[in-house]
Coordinates of C-alpha atoms in Angstrom, one line a residue:
Chain A
X1 CA -0.1 0.2 0.2
X2 CA 0.9 3.2 -0.5
X3 CA -0.2 7.0 0.2
X4 CA 0.8 6.4 4.2
X5 CA -2.6 4.2 4.3
X6 CA -3.0 2.0 7.2
X7 CA -3.9 -1.0 5.2
X8 CA -2.8 -4.8 6.7
X9 CA -2.6 -7.6 5.0
X10 CA -5.1 -9.9 5.7
X11 CA -4.6 -13.9 5.8
X12 CA -6.0 -15.5 2.6
X13 CA -7.7 -18.1 4.7
X14 CA -10.0 -15.3 6.2
X15 CA -11.3 -14.1 3.0
X16 CA -14.1 -16.4 3.2
X17 CA -15.7 -14.8 6.4
X18 CA -15.8 -11.2 4.4
X19 CA -17.6 -12.4 1.6
X20 CA -19.8 -15.3 2.6
X21 CA -22.3 -13.3 4.5
X22 CA -23.1 -11.2 1.3
X23 CA -22.3 -7.9 1.6
X24 CA -22.8 -5.1 -1.2
X25 CA -19.3 -5.1 -2.7
X26 CA -17.5 -2.5 -4.9
X27 CA -15.7 -3.8 -7.9
X28 CA -12.6 -1.8 -9.7
X29 CA -11.4 -2.5 -13.3
X30 CA -8.9 -0.3 -15.1
X31 CA -9.1 -0.6 -18.8
X32 CA -7.6 1.5 -21.7
X33 CA -5.3 3.5 -18.9
X34 CA -8.6 4.3 -17.1
X35 CA -10.0 3.0 -13.4
X36 CA -13.9 2.6 -12.9
X37 CA -15.8 0.9 -10.1
X38 CA -19.4 -0.6 -10.1
X39 CA -21.6 -2.0 -7.0
X40 CA -22.3 -5.9 -6.9
X41 CA -23.9 -7.8 -4.6
X42 CA -24.1 -11.4 -7.2
X43 CA -21.0 -12.9 -5.6
X44 CA -20.3 -15.8 -3.8
X45 CA -17.3 -18.1 -2.3
X46 CA -16.4 -21.2 -4.1
X47 CA -13.3 -22.4 -2.2
X48 CA -11.5 -21.6 1.0
X49 CA -7.7 -21.4 0.0
X50 CA -6.4 -20.1 -2.2
X51 CA -10.0 -18.3 -1.9
X52 CA -11.9 -18.5 -5.1
X53 CA -15.0 -16.2 -5.5
X54 CA -17.6 -16.5 -8.3
X55 CA -19.4 -13.2 -9.7
X56 CA -21.7 -11.9 -12.1
X57 CA -20.9 -8.4 -14.1
X58 CA -23.8 -8.4 -16.6
X59 CA -22.8 -7.4 -20.1
X60 CA -24.3 -4.2 -19.8
X61 CA -22.1 -2.9 -17.3
X62 CA -19.1 -0.8 -18.6
X63 CA -17.1 -3.1 -16.3
X64 CA -17.9 -6.2 -18.0
X65 CA -15.3 -5.7 -21.0
X66 CA -12.6 -4.6 -18.8
X67 CA -13.0 -7.8 -16.5
X68 CA -13.1 -9.9 -19.7
X69 CA -10.0 -8.5 -21.7
X70 CA -7.8 -7.4 -18.5
X71 CA -8.9 -10.7 -16.4
X72 CA -8.3 -8.4 -13.3
X73 CA -10.4 -6.6 -10.6
X74 CA -10.4 -5.2 -7.1
X75 CA -13.4 -6.3 -4.6
X76 CA -13.4 -3.6 -2.4
X77 CA -15.7 -4.1 0.7
X78 CA -17.6 -1.0 2.2
X79 CA -19.2 -0.4 5.6
X80 CA -22.4 1.4 6.1
X81 CA -20.7 4.9 6.2
X82 CA -20.0 4.4 2.4
X83 CA -23.9 3.5 1.6
X84 CA -24.6 7.0 -0.4
X85 CA -21.5 6.7 -2.4
X86 CA -22.2 2.7 -3.2
X87 CA -25.6 3.9 -4.6
X88 CA -24.0 6.5 -6.3
X89 CA -21.9 4.2 -8.0
X90 CA -24.8 2.2 -8.9
X91 CA -26.6 5.0 -10.5
X92 CA -24.2 6.3 -12.9
X93 CA -21.7 4.4 -15.5
X94 CA -18.3 4.7 -16.1
X95 CA -19.2 5.2 -19.8
X96 CA -20.0 8.9 -18.8
X97 CA -18.6 9.4 -15.6
X98 CA -14.9 9.4 -14.2
X99 CA -16.2 7.7 -11.1
X100 CA -13.7 8.0 -8.7
X101 CA -13.2 11.7 -8.8
X102 CA -17.3 12.3 -9.3
X103 CA -18.0 10.3 -6.3
X104 CA -14.9 11.1 -4.1
X105 CA -13.3 7.7 -4.0
X106 CA -9.4 7.5 -3.1
X107 CA -7.8 4.9 -5.7
X108 CA -4.7 3.2 -4.1
X109 CA -2.2 1.0 -6.3
X110 CA -2.9 -2.5 -5.7
X111 CA 0.2 -4.9 -5.3
X112 CA -0.4 -7.9 -8.0
X113 CA -3.3 -6.4 -10.2
X114 CA -3.8 -3.3 -12.3
X115 CA -7.0 -2.0 -11.0
X116 CA -6.9 0.1 -7.9
X117 CA -8.0 -0.7 -4.0
X118 CA -10.2 1.7 -2.4
X119 CA -8.5 3.6 0.3
X120 CA -12.0 3.7 2.3
X121 CA -13.1 0.3 2.1
X122 CA -12.3 -1.7 4.9
X123 CA -11.3 -4.6 2.9
X124 CA -9.6 -5.0 -0.8
X125 CA -9.3 -8.1 -2.6
X126 CA -7.0 -8.2 -5.4
X127 CA -8.3 -10.9 -8.1
X128 CA -7.6 -12.5 -11.4
X129 CA -9.9 -14.4 -13.7
X130 CA -9.4 -18.0 -13.4
X131 CA -12.5 -19.6 -15.4
X132 CA -14.4 -18.1 -18.1
X133 CA -16.5 -21.0 -19.3
X134 CA -20.1 -19.4 -17.6
X135 CA -19.2 -15.9 -19.2
X136 CA -21.0 -16.4 -22.4
X137 CA -24.0 -17.7 -21.5
X138 CA -24.3 -16.4 -17.6
X139 CA -21.9 -13.7 -17.2
X140 CA -20.7 -15.2 -14.7
X141 CA -17.1 -15.2 -13.9
X142 CA -14.4 -17.2 -11.5
X143 CA -11.8 -15.3 -9.9
X144 CA -8.8 -16.0 -7.6
X145 CA -8.1 -13.7 -4.5
X146 CA -4.1 -13.3 -5.0
X147 CA -3.8 -10.6 -2.1
X148 CA -5.9 -9.0 0.6
X149 CA -5.8 -6.0 2.7
X150 CA -7.8 -4.9 5.5
X151 CA -8.3 -1.7 7.4
X152 CA -7.2 -2.1 11.4
X153 CA -8.7 1.4 12.1
X154 CA -12.2 0.3 10.9
X155 CA -13.5 -1.9 14.0
X156 CA -16.3 -4.3 13.4
X157 CA -17.3 -3.0 10.2
X158 CA -21.2 -2.9 9.6
X159 CA -21.8 -3.9 6.1
X160 CA -25.1 -3.3 3.5
X161 CA -27.0 -6.0 2.3
X162 CA -29.4 -5.3 -1.1
X163 CA -32.9 -6.0 -1.3
X164 CA -33.7 -4.5 -4.4
X165 CA -34.7 -0.9 -5.3
X166 CA -32.3 1.2 -2.9
X167 CA -33.2 -0.9 0.4
X168 CA -30.8 -2.3 2.4
X169 CA -30.4 -4.0 5.8
X170 CA -27.2 -3.0 7.9
X171 CA -25.7 -6.0 9.9
X172 CA -27.3 -6.1 13.3
X173 CA -26.0 -7.7 16.6
X174 CA -23.5 -10.9 16.1
X175 CA -24.5 -14.4 17.5
X176 CA -22.0 -16.9 18.0
X177 CA -23.3 -20.5 18.1
X178 CA -21.6 -23.8 18.8
X179 CA -20.8 -25.1 15.2
X180 CA -18.4 -27.5 13.4
X181 CA -18.4 -25.7 10.2
X182 CA -15.3 -23.5 9.2
Chain B
X1 CA -48.8 -26.7 -0.7
X2 CA -50.4 -29.4 1.1
X3 CA -51.0 -29.9 5.4
X4 CA -52.9 -26.4 5.6
X5 CA -49.7 -24.5 6.0
X6 CA -50.3 -20.8 5.1
X7 CA -47.6 -20.4 2.2
X8 CA -48.3 -18.5 -0.5
X9 CA -47.1 -18.1 -4.0
X10 CA -44.1 -15.8 -4.5
X11 CA -43.6 -14.3 -8.0
X12 CA -40.4 -15.3 -9.6
X13 CA -39.5 -11.7 -10.3
X14 CA -39.0 -11.2 -6.3
X15 CA -36.7 -13.9 -5.6
X16 CA -33.4 -11.9 -6.1
X17 CA -34.7 -9.9 -3.2
X18 CA -34.4 -12.7 -1.0
X19 CA -31.4 -14.3 -2.2
X20 CA -29.1 -11.1 -3.0
X21 CA -28.8 -10.3 0.9
X22 CA -26.6 -13.1 1.3
X23 CA -28.9 -15.1 4.4
X24 CA -27.7 -18.7 5.1
X25 CA -30.2 -21.1 3.7
X26 CA -31.1 -24.6 3.5
X27 CA -30.7 -26.9 0.9
X28 CA -32.9 -30.0 0.6
X29 CA -32.6 -32.6 -1.7
X30 CA -34.4 -36.3 -2.2
X31 CA -32.5 -39.4 -3.5
X32 CA -33.1 -43.0 -3.0
X33 CA -36.3 -42.4 -1.4
X34 CA -34.8 -40.2 1.3
X35 CA -34.9 -36.5 2.1
X36 CA -31.9 -34.7 3.4
X37 CA -30.9 -31.3 4.1
X38 CA -27.6 -29.2 4.5
X39 CA -26.9 -25.3 5.1
X40 CA -25.2 -23.2 2.6
X41 CA -23.8 -19.7 2.6
X42 CA -22.2 -20.0 -0.8
X43 CA -25.0 -19.0 -3.0
X44 CA -25.6 -15.7 -5.3
X45 CA -28.2 -14.7 -8.0
X46 CA -27.2 -15.1 -11.7
X47 CA -30.3 -14.0 -13.4
X48 CA -33.6 -12.3 -12.4
X49 CA -36.4 -13.7 -14.3
X50 CA -36.5 -16.6 -14.4
X51 CA -34.5 -16.3 -11.6
X52 CA -30.9 -17.9 -12.0
X53 CA -28.9 -19.2 -8.6
X54 CA -25.5 -20.2 -8.5
X55 CA -24.6 -22.8 -5.5
X56 CA -21.3 -24.3 -4.3
X57 CA -22.3 -28.1 -2.8
X58 CA -18.9 -29.3 -1.8
X59 CA -18.4 -32.9 -3.1
X60 CA -17.8 -33.9 0.5
X61 CA -21.2 -33.2 1.4
X62 CA -24.1 -36.2 1.5
X63 CA -26.1 -33.9 -0.6
X64 CA -23.6 -33.7 -3.7
X65 CA -24.4 -36.9 -5.0
X66 CA -28.0 -36.3 -4.7
X67 CA -28.3 -33.0 -6.8
X68 CA -25.9 -34.0 -9.4
X69 CA -27.9 -37.4 -9.9
X70 CA -31.5 -35.9 -9.4
X71 CA -30.7 -32.3 -10.8
X72 CA -33.4 -30.8 -8.1
X73 CA -33.4 -29.0 -4.9
X74 CA -35.4 -27.2 -2.8
X75 CA -33.5 -23.7 -1.1
X76 CA -35.4 -23.1 2.4
X77 CA -34.6 -19.8 4.0
X78 CA -34.7 -19.9 7.7
X79 CA -35.2 -16.7 10.0
X80 CA -33.1 -16.1 13.3
X81 CA -35.5 -18.3 15.5
X82 CA -34.0 -21.5 13.5
X83 CA -30.7 -20.7 13.7
X84 CA -30.0 -23.2 16.8
X85 CA -31.6 -26.0 13.9
X86 CA -29.8 -24.6 11.5
X87 CA -26.4 -25.0 13.1
X88 CA -27.4 -28.7 14.1
X89 CA -27.9 -29.5 10.2
X90 CA -24.4 -28.4 9.6
X91 CA -23.2 -30.3 12.4
X92 CA -24.4 -33.7 11.2
X93 CA -24.0 -35.6 7.9
X94 CA -27.6 -37.0 6.1
X95 CA -24.9 -40.2 5.9
X96 CA -25.7 -41.1 9.5
X97 CA -28.6 -38.9 10.5
X98 CA -32.5 -38.5 9.3
X99 CA -32.1 -35.3 9.8
X100 CA -35.8 -33.9 9.1
X101 CA -36.3 -36.1 12.1
X102 CA -33.7 -35.6 14.3
X103 CA -33.5 -32.0 14.3
X104 CA -37.4 -31.6 14.1
X105 CA -38.2 -29.8 10.6
X106 CA -41.4 -30.4 8.8
X107 CA -40.9 -31.5 5.2
X108 CA -43.9 -30.5 3.1
X109 CA -44.4 -32.1 -0.4
X110 CA -43.2 -29.4 -3.1
X111 CA -45.4 -28.9 -6.7
X112 CA -42.5 -29.0 -9.3
X113 CA -39.6 -31.0 -7.6
X114 CA -39.1 -33.8 -5.6
X115 CA -37.4 -32.7 -2.5
X116 CA -39.4 -31.3 0.3
X117 CA -40.0 -27.7 1.4
X118 CA -39.3 -27.0 4.9
X119 CA -42.3 -25.6 6.5
X120 CA -40.6 -24.0 9.3
X121 CA -39.0 -21.6 6.7
X122 CA -40.6 -18.3 5.5
X123 CA -39.7 -19.0 1.7
X124 CA -38.9 -22.1 -0.1
X125 CA -37.7 -21.9 -3.9
X126 CA -38.3 -25.3 -5.8
X127 CA -35.1 -25.6 -8.3
X128 CA -33.3 -27.7 -11.0
X129 CA -30.0 -27.6 -12.0
X130 CA -29.7 -25.9 -15.5
X131 CA -25.6 -26.0 -15.8
X132 CA -23.1 -28.3 -14.4
X133 CA -19.6 -27.3 -16.5
X134 CA -18.3 -25.8 -13.4
X135 CA -18.9 -29.1 -11.3
X136 CA -16.4 -31.4 -11.5
X137 CA -13.7 -28.1 -10.9
X138 CA -15.6 -25.8 -8.4
X139 CA -18.6 -28.2 -7.4
X140 CA -20.8 -24.9 -8.7
X141 CA -24.2 -25.4 -9.7
X142 CA -26.3 -23.5 -11.8
X143 CA -30.3 -23.5 -10.6
X144 CA -33.1 -22.4 -12.2
X145 CA -36.1 -21.5 -9.7
X146 CA -39.0 -23.1 -10.9
X147 CA -41.6 -22.3 -8.3
X148 CA -41.2 -20.1 -5.3
X149 CA -43.3 -19.5 -2.1
X150 CA -43.3 -17.5 1.1
X151 CA -45.1 -17.7 4.5
X152 CA -47.1 -14.7 4.7
X153 CA -47.4 -15.3 8.5
X154 CA -43.9 -14.5 9.0
X155 CA -43.4 -10.6 8.9
X156 CA -40.3 -8.9 8.3
X157 CA -38.2 -11.9 9.3
X158 CA -34.6 -11.6 10.0
X159 CA -32.0 -13.8 8.6
X160 CA -28.5 -14.6 9.6
X161 CA -25.3 -14.4 7.8
X162 CA -22.7 -16.6 8.7
X163 CA -18.9 -15.3 9.0
X164 CA -17.1 -18.5 10.3
X165 CA -17.0 -20.8 13.1
X166 CA -20.6 -20.4 14.1
X167 CA -20.9 -16.5 14.2
X168 CA -23.6 -15.0 12.4
X169 CA -24.7 -11.4 12.1
X170 CA -28.2 -10.9 12.5
X171 CA -30.0 -8.3 9.9
X172 CA -30.2 -5.1 11.7
X173 CA -32.1 -1.9 10.6
X174 CA -33.4 -1.4 6.9
X175 CA -32.4 1.9 5.2
X176 CA -33.5 3.0 2.0
X177 CA -31.8 5.2 -0.7
X178 CA -32.9 6.6 -3.8
X179 CA -31.3 4.0 -6.3
X180 CA -32.0 3.4 -10.1
X181 CA -30.7 -0.1 -9.4
X182 CA -33.5 -3.2 -9.5

């Protein structure tokens, strides 16, 4: 990380604990010298370690061509305080808008991929596309997380979960039950 | 639905609003005359309507063979009150346990598929497998939701979201932001 940000290494073995609960995430790409970002809820874990993640990026999205052609992206996870920016990101297209500047997000160079991290997010996952067999039919990409970062200054971040048409539930209480599952 | 349960038709166009927020769900299968159920967090929406859903069912799970061979399942969504049963489901295998009876869940015949609905869940989605190309490499199935049910007596159900090792966040407040997205 650069710019004096406080991001720390996050062990790849813990990535599933961030994505499995289904938060809205941001997906950054970089294509033809320009970074872009979209909001995304259609993602899931596929494997623990190395972490594999599947996601759907509609071919109607400006990010689709960037992801398919560069095979690189960053999944950045925003906490509740970024919710208005998340919706602003979803309400415009990279075709017309330089979103990082227009919306006020700080791009930070990643270590393993070209798309930027987002300084304001509490976690950032550098990813490359590892399977494209379901892209033509379903716009479904399989990604490998190469490097993960977390911001230790954001303690117990509450994430948001999309229910459609701008309605989001915010993380409530955490409960702990005796489970044998990872 | 049978048995006098209060389940109602749920429009297929609204299914994404249930799964997109990332709740822990239950997956029922039926194979060789026997129903089984597992807990699952690795799922995502793939298309709005007809609703397509991707999920990962590990080949270490007893449900894997049933899903691959019968190509049918039901995704049942439990609210917070079922959390102890959800964990109990995850803590044992259908190889050794008749889970519906042992854990105290009520199977209800589905309309379009052989696996049962779960009466205690606030929504049930009858599904068939429509793509298996990523099963061998990633245990990733693509499902089509054929029929959806909701229980109108469970108002504003709070779902649970798994963070690993038996830690779950419960849905908190709902916020509404002005979004152009579906």
